[in-house]
mmCIF file of C-alpha atoms in Angstrom:
data_model
loop_
_atom_site.group_PDB
_atom_site.id
_atom_site.type_symbol
_atom_site.label_atom_id
_atom_site.label_comp_id
_atom_site.label_asym_id
_atom_site.label_seq_id
_atom_site.Cartn_x
_atom_site.Cartn_y
_atom_site.Cartn_z
ATOM 1 C CA MET X 1 -21.889 75.108 -155.833
ATOM 2 C CA PRO X 2 -24.500 75.677 -153.267
ATOM 3 C CA ARG X 3 -24.544 73.923 -150.000
ATOM 4 C CA VAL X 4 -26.630 70.871 -149.980
ATOM 5 C CA THR X 5 -29.181 71.033 -147.132
ATOM 6 C CA ILE X 6 -31.061 68.592 -145.111
ATOM 7 C CA ALA X 7 -34.328 69.720 -147.015
ATOM 8 C CA ASP X 8 -32.410 68.676 -150.344
ATOM 9 C CA VAL X 9 -31.585 65.318 -148.868
ATOM 10 C CA ALA X 10 -35.372 64.679 -147.713
ATOM 11 C CA ARG X 11 -36.497 65.701 -151.182
ATOM 12 C CA ALA X 12 -33.940 62.996 -152.690
ATOM 13 C CA ALA X 13 -34.923 60.183 -150.294
ATOM 14 C CA GLU X 14 -38.583 61.101 -150.457
ATOM 15 C CA VAL X 15 -38.655 61.437 -146.768
ATOM 16 C CA SER X 16 -39.311 64.290 -144.224
ATOM 17 C CA THR X 17 -36.470 66.171 -142.777
ATOM 18 C CA ALA X 18 -37.192 64.629 -139.503
ATOM 19 C CA THR X 19 -36.881 61.064 -140.706
ATOM 20 C CA VAL X 20 -33.259 62.342 -142.414
ATOM 21 C CA SER X 21 -32.390 63.830 -138.906
ATOM 22 C CA ASN X 22 -33.038 60.396 -137.214
ATOM 23 C CA ALA X 23 -31.139 58.337 -140.083
ATOM 24 C CA LEU X 24 -28.051 60.355 -139.623
ATOM 25 C CA ASN X 25 -28.014 60.921 -136.082
ATOM 26 C CA CYS X 26 -29.137 57.073 -135.313
ATOM 27 C CA THR X 27 -32.272 58.143 -133.311
ATOM 28 C CA GLY X 28 -36.000 57.351 -133.787
ATOM 29 C CA ARG X 29 -37.362 54.278 -134.954
ATOM 30 C CA LEU X 30 -36.439 53.502 -138.619
ATOM 31 C CA ALA X 31 -36.097 50.212 -140.412
ATOM 32 C CA ALA X 32 -32.356 49.438 -140.647
ATOM 33 C CA SER X 33 -32.834 49.471 -144.459
ATOM 34 C CA THR X 34 -34.130 52.871 -144.473
ATOM 35 C CA ARG X 35 -31.886 54.284 -142.532
ATOM 36 C CA ALA X 36 -29.065 52.765 -144.707
ATOM 37 C CA ARG X 37 -30.687 54.178 -147.856
ATOM 38 C CA ILE X 38 -31.069 57.712 -146.472
ATOM 39 C CA ARG X 39 -27.554 57.762 -145.224
ATOM 40 C CA THR X 40 -26.245 56.659 -148.665
ATOM 41 C CA VAL X 41 -28.248 59.240 -150.320
ATOM 42 C CA ALA X 42 -26.937 61.962 -148.076
ATOM 43 C CA ALA X 43 -23.280 60.811 -148.699
ATOM 44 C CA ALA X 44 -23.859 60.647 -152.504
ATOM 45 C CA MET X 45 -25.179 64.382 -152.190
ATOM 46 C CA GLY X 46 -22.214 65.537 -150.243
ATOM 47 C CA TYR X 47 -24.114 66.138 -147.094
ATOM 48 C CA GLY X 48 -21.054 65.464 -145.206
ATOM 49 C CA ASP X 49 -21.800 67.488 -142.127
ATOM 50 C CA ALA X 50 -24.174 65.136 -140.584
ATOM 51 C CA VAL X 51 -22.850 61.950 -142.016
ATOM 52 C CA ALA X 52 -20.680 60.181 -139.583
ATOM 53 C CA PRO X 53 -16.966 59.442 -140.373
ATOM 54 C CA ARG X 54 -15.236 56.178 -140.390
ATOM 55 C CA THR X 55 -13.451 57.613 -137.428
ATOM 56 C CA LEU X 56 -13.690 56.660 -133.736
ATOM 57 C CA GLY X 57 -12.594 58.533 -130.697
ATOM 58 C CA LEU X 58 -10.740 57.180 -127.512
ATOM 59 C CA ALA X 59 -10.792 59.108 -124.421
ATOM 60 C CA VAL X 60 -9.783 58.874 -120.689
ATOM 61 C CA THR X 61 -11.597 60.658 -118.639
ATOM 62 C CA THR X 62 -10.549 59.593 -115.017
ATOM 63 C CA TYR X 63 -10.096 62.822 -113.606
ATOM 64 C CA GLY X 64 -12.683 64.854 -115.459
ATOM 65 C CA THR X 65 -11.024 68.047 -116.778
ATOM 66 C CA ARG X 66 -7.823 67.675 -115.080
ATOM 67 C CA PRO X 67 -5.060 66.997 -117.806
ATOM 68 C CA TRP X 68 -2.651 64.222 -117.411
ATOM 69 C CA ASN X 69 -0.572 61.965 -119.625
ATOM 70 C CA TYR X 70 -2.306 58.649 -119.475
ATOM 71 C CA ALA X 71 -0.467 57.191 -122.598
ATOM 72 C CA HIS X 72 2.498 56.105 -120.578
ATOM 73 C CA VAL X 73 0.627 54.149 -117.988
ATOM 74 C CA PRO X 74 0.876 50.343 -119.177
ATOM 75 C CA TYR X 75 -2.764 49.758 -118.915
ATOM 76 C CA PHE X 76 -3.677 52.505 -121.335
ATOM 77 C CA ALA X 77 -0.733 52.279 -123.709
ATOM 78 C CA GLN X 78 -1.947 48.536 -124.111
ATOM 79 C CA ALA X 79 -5.871 49.610 -124.484
ATOM 80 C CA ILE X 80 -4.571 52.006 -127.089
ATOM 81 C CA SER X 81 -2.940 49.750 -129.303
ATOM 82 C CA ALA X 82 -5.285 47.052 -129.183
ATOM 83 C CA ALA X 83 -8.097 49.315 -129.723
ATOM 84 C CA THR X 84 -6.267 50.964 -132.676
ATOM 85 C CA ALA X 85 -5.896 47.399 -134.283
ATOM 86 C CA ALA X 86 -9.382 46.586 -133.619
ATOM 87 C CA ALA X 87 -10.749 49.870 -135.123
ATOM 88 C CA HIS X 88 -8.567 49.291 -138.131
ATOM 89 C CA GLU X 89 -9.493 45.591 -138.715
ATOM 90 C CA ARG X 90 -13.379 47.161 -138.983
ATOM 91 C CA GLY X 91 -12.158 49.660 -141.428
ATOM 92 C CA TYR X 92 -12.002 52.693 -138.992
ATOM 93 C CA ALA X 93 -9.430 55.299 -137.945
ATOM 94 C CA LEU X 94 -8.949 55.853 -134.223
ATOM 95 C CA ILE X 95 -8.406 59.478 -132.634
ATOM 96 C CA THR X 96 -6.822 59.103 -129.227
ATOM 97 C CA LEU X 97 -7.571 62.151 -127.388
ATOM 98 C CA PRO X 98 -6.178 64.150 -124.591
ATOM 99 C CA ALA X 99 -7.166 63.482 -121.166
ATOM 100 C CA ALA X 100 -8.681 67.203 -120.783
ATOM 101 C CA PRO X 101 -8.754 68.922 -124.193
ATOM 102 C CA ASP X 102 -10.037 72.485 -124.643
ATOM 103 C CA GLU X 103 -13.704 72.430 -124.191
ATOM 104 C CA ALA X 104 -14.307 73.302 -127.901
ATOM 105 C CA VAL X 105 -12.767 69.748 -128.954
ATOM 106 C CA TRP X 106 -15.625 67.537 -127.399
ATOM 107 C CA PRO X 107 -18.503 69.388 -129.238
ATOM 108 C CA SER X 108 -16.859 69.144 -132.590
ATOM 109 C CA VAL X 109 -14.381 66.316 -133.211
ATOM 110 C CA ALA X 110 -15.381 64.435 -136.145
ATOM 111 C CA VAL X 111 -15.881 61.028 -135.060
ATOM 112 C CA ALA X 112 -18.787 58.147 -135.265
ATOM 113 C CA GLY X 113 -18.521 57.262 -131.759
ATOM 114 C CA VAL X 114 -16.163 57.190 -128.652
ATOM 115 C CA LEU X 115 -14.750 54.571 -126.629
ATOM 116 C CA VAL X 116 -14.540 56.243 -123.082
ATOM 117 C CA LEU X 117 -12.205 54.816 -120.524
ATOM 118 C CA ASP X 118 -12.413 54.987 -116.731
ATOM 119 C CA SER X 119 -15.403 57.812 -116.816
ATOM 120 C CA PRO X 120 -16.093 59.031 -113.409
ATOM 121 C CA ALA X 121 -19.360 59.770 -111.836
ATOM 122 C CA ASP X 122 -21.228 62.644 -113.545
ATOM 123 C CA ASP X 123 -18.581 62.886 -116.387
ATOM 124 C CA PRO X 124 -18.452 66.185 -118.188
ATOM 125 C CA VAL X 125 -17.150 64.738 -121.189
ATOM 126 C CA ALA X 126 -19.738 61.826 -121.431
ATOM 127 C CA ARG X 127 -22.447 64.512 -121.128
ATOM 128 C CA THR X 128 -21.210 66.431 -124.051
ATOM 129 C CA LEU X 129 -20.968 63.300 -126.095
ATOM 130 C CA ARG X 130 -24.404 62.345 -125.423
ATOM 131 C CA ALA X 131 -25.574 65.821 -126.094
ATOM 132 C CA ARG X 132 -24.097 65.182 -129.776
ATOM 133 C CA GLY X 133 -26.032 61.943 -129.798
ATOM 134 C CA LEU X 134 -22.738 59.951 -130.154
ATOM 135 C CA PRO X 135 -22.773 56.069 -129.621
ATOM 136 C CA LEU X 136 -20.765 55.322 -126.403
ATOM 137 C CA VAL X 137 -18.857 52.410 -125.139
ATOM 138 C CA PHE X 138 -17.438 52.344 -121.475
ATOM 139 C CA ASP X 139 -14.275 50.457 -120.390
ATOM 140 C CA GLY X 140 -15.762 50.431 -116.773
ATOM 141 C CA ARG X 141 -19.404 50.743 -116.026
ATOM 142 C CA PRO X 142 -21.065 54.240 -116.172
ATOM 143 C CA GLY X 143 -23.961 55.287 -113.956
ATOM 144 C CA PRO X 144 -27.461 55.212 -115.409
ATOM 145 C CA ALA X 145 -28.062 53.604 -118.756
ATOM 146 C CA HIS X 146 -28.519 55.579 -121.729
ATOM 147 C CA PRO X 147 -29.490 54.907 -125.376
ATOM 148 C CA ARG X 148 -27.120 53.671 -127.703
ATOM 149 C CA GLU X 149 -24.424 52.914 -124.959
ATOM 150 C CA THR X 150 -22.934 49.705 -123.512
ATOM 151 C CA TRP X 151 -19.731 48.982 -121.333
ATOM 152 C CA VAL X 152 -17.232 46.299 -121.062
ATOM 153 C CA ASP X 153 -15.642 45.509 -117.746
ATOM 154 C CA ASN X 154 -13.713 43.341 -115.378
ATOM 155 C CA ASP X 155 -15.378 41.650 -112.178
ATOM 156 C CA HIS X 156 -13.618 44.087 -109.855
ATOM 157 C CA PRO X 157 -15.441 42.801 -106.514
ATOM 158 C CA ALA X 158 -14.468 39.266 -107.534
ATOM 159 C CA THR X 159 -11.064 40.060 -108.126
ATOM 160 C CA THR X 160 -10.681 41.894 -104.993
ATOM 161 C CA ARG X 161 -11.941 39.185 -102.982
ATOM 162 C CA GLU X 162 -9.520 36.744 -104.756
ATOM 163 C CA VAL X 163 -6.570 39.120 -104.005
ATOM 164 C CA LEU X 164 -7.556 39.513 -100.296
ATOM 165 C CA ASP X 165 -8.164 35.730 -99.798
ATOM 166 C CA HIS X 166 -4.905 34.967 -101.461
ATOM 167 C CA LEU X 167 -3.059 37.250 -99.008
ATOM 168 C CA THR X 168 -4.909 35.840 -96.044
ATOM 169 C CA ALA X 169 -4.286 32.464 -97.065
ATOM 170 C CA GLN X 170 -0.458 33.484 -96.859
ATOM 171 C CA GLY X 171 -0.834 34.573 -93.281
ATOM 172 C CA ALA X 172 -1.823 38.295 -93.600
ATOM 173 C CA ARG X 173 -4.105 39.684 -90.858
ATOM 174 C CA ARG X 174 -3.632 43.588 -91.657
ATOM 175 C CA VAL X 175 -4.340 44.002 -95.350
ATOM 176 C CA ALA X 176 -4.325 47.334 -96.696
ATOM 177 C CA LEU X 177 -5.825 48.765 -99.790
ATOM 178 C CA MET X 178 -3.807 51.364 -101.757
ATOM 179 C CA ALA X 179 -6.086 53.246 -104.078
ATOM 180 C CA GLY X 180 -5.848 56.215 -106.349
ATOM 181 C CA PRO X 181 -7.680 59.637 -106.018
ATOM 182 C CA GLY X 182 -10.038 58.843 -109.235
ATOM 183 C CA ASP X 183 -14.019 58.716 -108.859
ATOM 184 C CA GLU X 184 -14.531 56.082 -111.811
ATOM 185 C CA HIS X 185 -16.008 52.776 -111.214
ATOM 186 C CA TYR X 186 -12.766 51.115 -111.055
ATOM 187 C CA THR X 187 -11.802 52.687 -107.688
ATOM 188 C CA ARG X 188 -15.096 52.816 -106.551
ATOM 189 C CA SER X 189 -15.763 48.970 -106.996
ATOM 190 C CA CYS X 190 -12.666 47.874 -105.614
ATOM 191 C CA LEU X 191 -12.896 50.178 -102.404
ATOM 192 C CA SER X 192 -16.541 48.793 -101.803
ATOM 193 C CA ALA X 193 -15.452 45.382 -102.320
ATOM 194 C CA TYR X 194 -12.460 45.881 -99.861
ATOM 195 C CA GLY X 195 -14.997 47.234 -97.400
ATOM 196 C CA ALA X 196 -17.259 44.597 -97.584
ATOM 197 C CA TRP X 197 -14.627 42.039 -97.323
ATOM 198 C CA CYS X 198 -13.138 43.737 -93.997
ATOM 199 C CA ALA X 199 -16.426 44.113 -92.521
ATOM 200 C CA GLU X 200 -16.772 40.047 -93.067
ATOM 201 C CA GLN X 201 -13.521 39.516 -91.756
ATOM 202 C CA GLY X 202 -14.146 41.526 -88.726
ATOM 203 C CA VAL X 203 -11.093 43.920 -89.355
ATOM 204 C CA THR X 204 -10.737 47.660 -89.757
ATOM 205 C CA PRO X 205 -10.308 48.890 -93.229
ATOM 206 C CA ARG X 206 -6.777 50.321 -94.053
ATOM 207 C CA THR X 207 -6.933 52.414 -96.920
ATOM 208 C CA ILE X 208 -3.611 54.136 -98.346
ATOM 209 C CA PRO X 209 -4.164 57.203 -100.836
ATOM 210 C CA LEU X 210 -1.837 57.176 -103.635
ATOM 211 C CA ALA X 211 -0.430 60.655 -103.826
ATOM 212 C CA ASP X 212 -0.121 62.357 -107.108
ATOM 213 C CA ASP X 213 3.478 63.576 -107.182
ATOM 214 C CA ASP X 214 5.367 60.679 -104.819
ATOM 215 C CA ASP X 215 7.182 58.602 -107.247
ATOM 216 C CA GLN X 216 9.615 57.542 -104.590
ATOM 217 C CA GLY X 217 6.820 56.622 -102.106
ATOM 218 C CA HIS X 218 7.903 58.874 -99.003
ATOM 219 C CA ALA X 219 4.021 59.059 -98.207
ATOM 220 C CA LEU X 220 4.526 55.302 -97.128
ATOM 221 C CA ASP X 221 7.314 55.634 -94.697
ATOM 222 C CA ALA X 222 5.695 56.585 -91.503
ATOM 223 C CA LEU X 223 3.159 53.782 -92.351
ATOM 224 C CA LEU X 224 5.601 51.149 -92.810
ATOM 225 C CA SER X 225 7.585 51.924 -89.759
ATOM 226 C CA GLY X 226 4.777 52.375 -87.226
ATOM 227 C CA ALA X 227 4.305 49.566 -84.769
ATOM 228 C CA ASP X 228 0.637 48.796 -86.191
ATOM 229 C CA ARG X 229 1.639 48.475 -89.880
ATOM 230 C CA PRO X 230 0.042 46.619 -92.397
ATOM 231 C CA ASP X 231 1.426 42.945 -93.177
ATOM 232 C CA ALA X 232 0.081 43.231 -96.697
ATOM 233 C CA ILE X 233 -0.927 45.902 -99.631
ATOM 234 C CA TYR X 234 -2.745 45.387 -102.547
ATOM 235 C CA GLY X 235 -2.419 48.267 -104.929
ATOM 236 C CA ILE X 236 -4.951 48.857 -107.443
ATOM 237 C CA TYR X 237 -2.857 51.147 -109.858
ATOM 238 C CA ASP X 238 0.068 50.815 -111.636
ATOM 239 C CA PRO X 239 2.538 53.045 -109.713
ATOM 240 C CA CYS X 240 1.648 51.239 -106.467
ATOM 241 C CA ALA X 241 3.967 48.643 -106.915
ATOM 242 C CA ARG X 242 7.193 50.350 -107.519
ATOM 243 C CA ARG X 243 6.340 52.858 -104.654
ATOM 244 C CA VAL X 244 5.986 50.158 -102.119
ATOM 245 C CA LEU X 245 9.058 48.456 -103.246
ATOM 246 C CA THR X 246 11.215 51.542 -102.791
ATOM 247 C CA ALA X 247 9.735 52.758 -99.600
ATOM 248 C CA ALA X 248 10.019 49.102 -98.318
ATOM 249 C CA ALA X 249 13.647 48.901 -99.054
ATOM 250 C CA ARG X 250 14.257 52.403 -97.682
ATOM 251 C CA GLY X 251 12.784 51.373 -94.539
ATOM 252 C CA GLY X 252 14.207 47.938 -94.125
ATOM 253 C CA VAL X 253 10.651 46.322 -94.764
ATOM 254 C CA ARG X 254 11.419 42.741 -96.306
ATOM 255 C CA ILE X 255 9.101 41.464 -99.139
ATOM 256 C CA PRO X 256 7.485 39.090 -98.678
ATOM 257 C CA ASP X 257 8.755 38.137 -95.100
ATOM 258 C CA ASP X 258 7.722 41.377 -93.470
ATOM 259 C CA LEU X 259 5.000 42.643 -96.016
ATOM 260 C CA LEU X 260 3.343 40.774 -98.804
ATOM 261 C CA LEU X 261 2.192 42.808 -102.042
ATOM 262 C CA VAL X 262 0.041 42.410 -104.820
ATOM 263 C CA CYS X 263 -0.570 45.244 -107.652
ATOM 264 C CA ALA X 264 -2.821 45.598 -110.268
ATOM 265 C CA SER X 265 -0.303 46.270 -113.135
ATOM 266 C CA GLU X 266 0.329 45.569 -116.748
ATOM 267 C CA ASP X 267 3.993 46.499 -116.274
ATOM 268 C CA PRO X 268 6.052 43.573 -117.608
ATOM 269 C CA ALA X 269 8.948 44.536 -115.621
ATOM 270 C CA LEU X 270 7.169 43.640 -112.303
ATOM 271 C CA ALA X 271 7.617 40.006 -113.200
ATOM 272 C CA VAL X 272 11.608 40.303 -113.133
ATOM 273 C CA ALA X 273 11.724 42.901 -110.076
ATOM 274 C CA ASP X 274 13.297 41.744 -106.785
ATOM 275 C CA PRO X 275 11.285 40.092 -105.663
ATOM 276 C CA PRO X 276 9.030 39.453 -108.633
ATOM 277 C CA VAL X 277 5.559 41.056 -107.836
ATOM 278 C CA SER X 278 2.542 39.382 -107.993
ATOM 279 C CA THR X 279 0.102 41.238 -110.276
ATOM 280 C CA VAL X 280 -3.499 41.459 -111.364
ATOM 281 C CA SER X 281 -4.160 42.157 -114.932
ATOM 282 C CA LEU X 282 -7.066 43.802 -116.283
ATOM 283 C CA VAL X 283 -6.192 42.333 -119.780
ATOM 284 C CA PRO X 284 -6.560 45.665 -121.428
ATOM 285 C CA ARG X 285 -5.871 44.153 -124.888
ATOM 286 C CA HIS X 286 -8.984 41.899 -124.836
ATOM 287 C CA THR X 287 -10.921 44.668 -123.128
ATOM 288 C CA ALA X 288 -10.264 47.196 -125.473
ATOM 289 C CA ALA X 289 -10.855 45.111 -128.683
ATOM 290 C CA THR X 290 -13.962 43.944 -127.113
ATOM 291 C CA ALA X 291 -15.329 47.519 -126.499
ATOM 292 C CA ILE X 292 -14.217 48.486 -130.061
ATOM 293 C CA ALA X 293 -16.258 45.935 -131.380
ATOM 294 C CA ALA X 294 -19.092 46.542 -129.559
ATOM 295 C CA LEU X 295 -18.655 50.512 -130.717
ATOM 296 C CA VAL X 296 -18.664 49.687 -134.326
ATOM 297 C CA ASP X 297 -21.763 47.562 -133.677
ATOM 298 C CA LEU X 298 -23.250 50.482 -132.158
ATOM 299 C CA VAL X 299 -22.365 53.002 -134.767
ATOM 300 C CA GLU X 300 -23.359 50.531 -137.716
ATOM 301 C CA ARG X 301 -26.358 48.675 -136.302
ATOM 302 C CA PRO X 302 -28.144 51.358 -133.945
ATOM 303 C CA ASP X 303 -31.153 49.089 -133.621
ATOM 304 C CA ARG X 304 -29.499 46.189 -131.998
ATOM 305 C CA PRO X 305 -27.251 47.389 -129.048
ATOM 306 C CA PRO X 306 -24.735 44.839 -127.977
ATOM 307 C CA ALA X 307 -25.013 43.543 -124.567
ATOM 308 C CA PRO X 308 -22.628 44.696 -121.853
ATOM 309 C CA THR X 309 -19.727 42.299 -121.501
ATOM 310 C CA VAL X 310 -17.626 41.190 -118.666
ATOM 311 C CA VAL X 311 -13.910 40.044 -119.328
ATOM 312 C CA PRO X 312 -12.271 38.097 -116.588
ATOM 313 C CA ALA X 313 -9.234 39.431 -114.873
ATOM 314 C CA ARG X 314 -6.348 37.498 -114.050
ATOM 315 C CA LEU X 315 -4.200 37.078 -110.811
ATOM 316 C CA ASP X 316 -0.478 36.077 -111.439
ATOM 317 C CA ILE X 317 1.014 35.064 -108.056
ATOM 318 C CA ARG X 318 4.941 35.531 -107.758
ATOM 319 C CA ALA X 319 7.361 35.536 -105.089
ATOM 320 C CA SER X 320 6.028 39.330 -103.572
ATOM 321 C CA SER X 321 3.074 37.518 -102.123
ATOM 322 C CA THR X 322 3.829 34.052 -100.991
ATOM 323 C CA ARG X 323 5.647 32.799 -98.334
ATOM 324 C CA PRO X 324 7.120 29.178 -97.623
ATOM 325 C CA ALA X 325 4.765 26.881 -95.846
ATOM 326 C CA VAL X 326 5.861 26.224 -92.373
#
């Protein structure tokens, strides 16, 4: 049979080809009923290339085009699980995409919209998806707002201050922030809040980079053995806690006696570590489910984009960051 064209759909729906294009790509100013009618006509005629499938995408673009396995990180593992369940509840499949797939994937992957986690500044993947006119929801705040986009995020400045205030209340005076190499909103926001807090306290910021291939925390050895070593560390990524614990044990640094420790992590093993580690949870299950609900709303009701949402984080205080009252 001859291939159905956009002109065929326009004739059948008794509208212009431009109106068909706007309806199928969720652009332009159309009544929701008109948009739905045209999409129904297009689907009935088999014009599948322009009709969005009931499939959503999930992408982690923290490091741009650099490949890395994010699925083993507890935060992302929980987010993927929750996002999949939320998509299924709304009748959609979910494709989890590699961190840096072949360049041909992004322009052609058949999805109705994409949940983008930890998008860096000037994200090349987001640019490609926007060029396709796809609705996007960001876990983490992107840069300038674009049409058919929204975000879900935690209040990272408030959470950072809560952790820093907790550590100082426990007697810390030289608090260091251990941060990753990413340029996504989360890292930038935590670093900015830490810098502002240090300025208010009149102390010098101490930032510890999170090295890529240093599971044993050897990069911390010189820092923890120095005369002016920090007396508290807040690590904002999952690997921070284990690296600090390993390096501290190797150097004879006692936690919490010599060094207080808080880490942003979803790893349940930290609650039963020796000592149990205080953690910040960014509640990825709630965040991802909220983001998927917003993405489905963007796909199905493009004329009524949902507002951005702030999900509270949670500080669980354990032995690693508490000292007995004197």
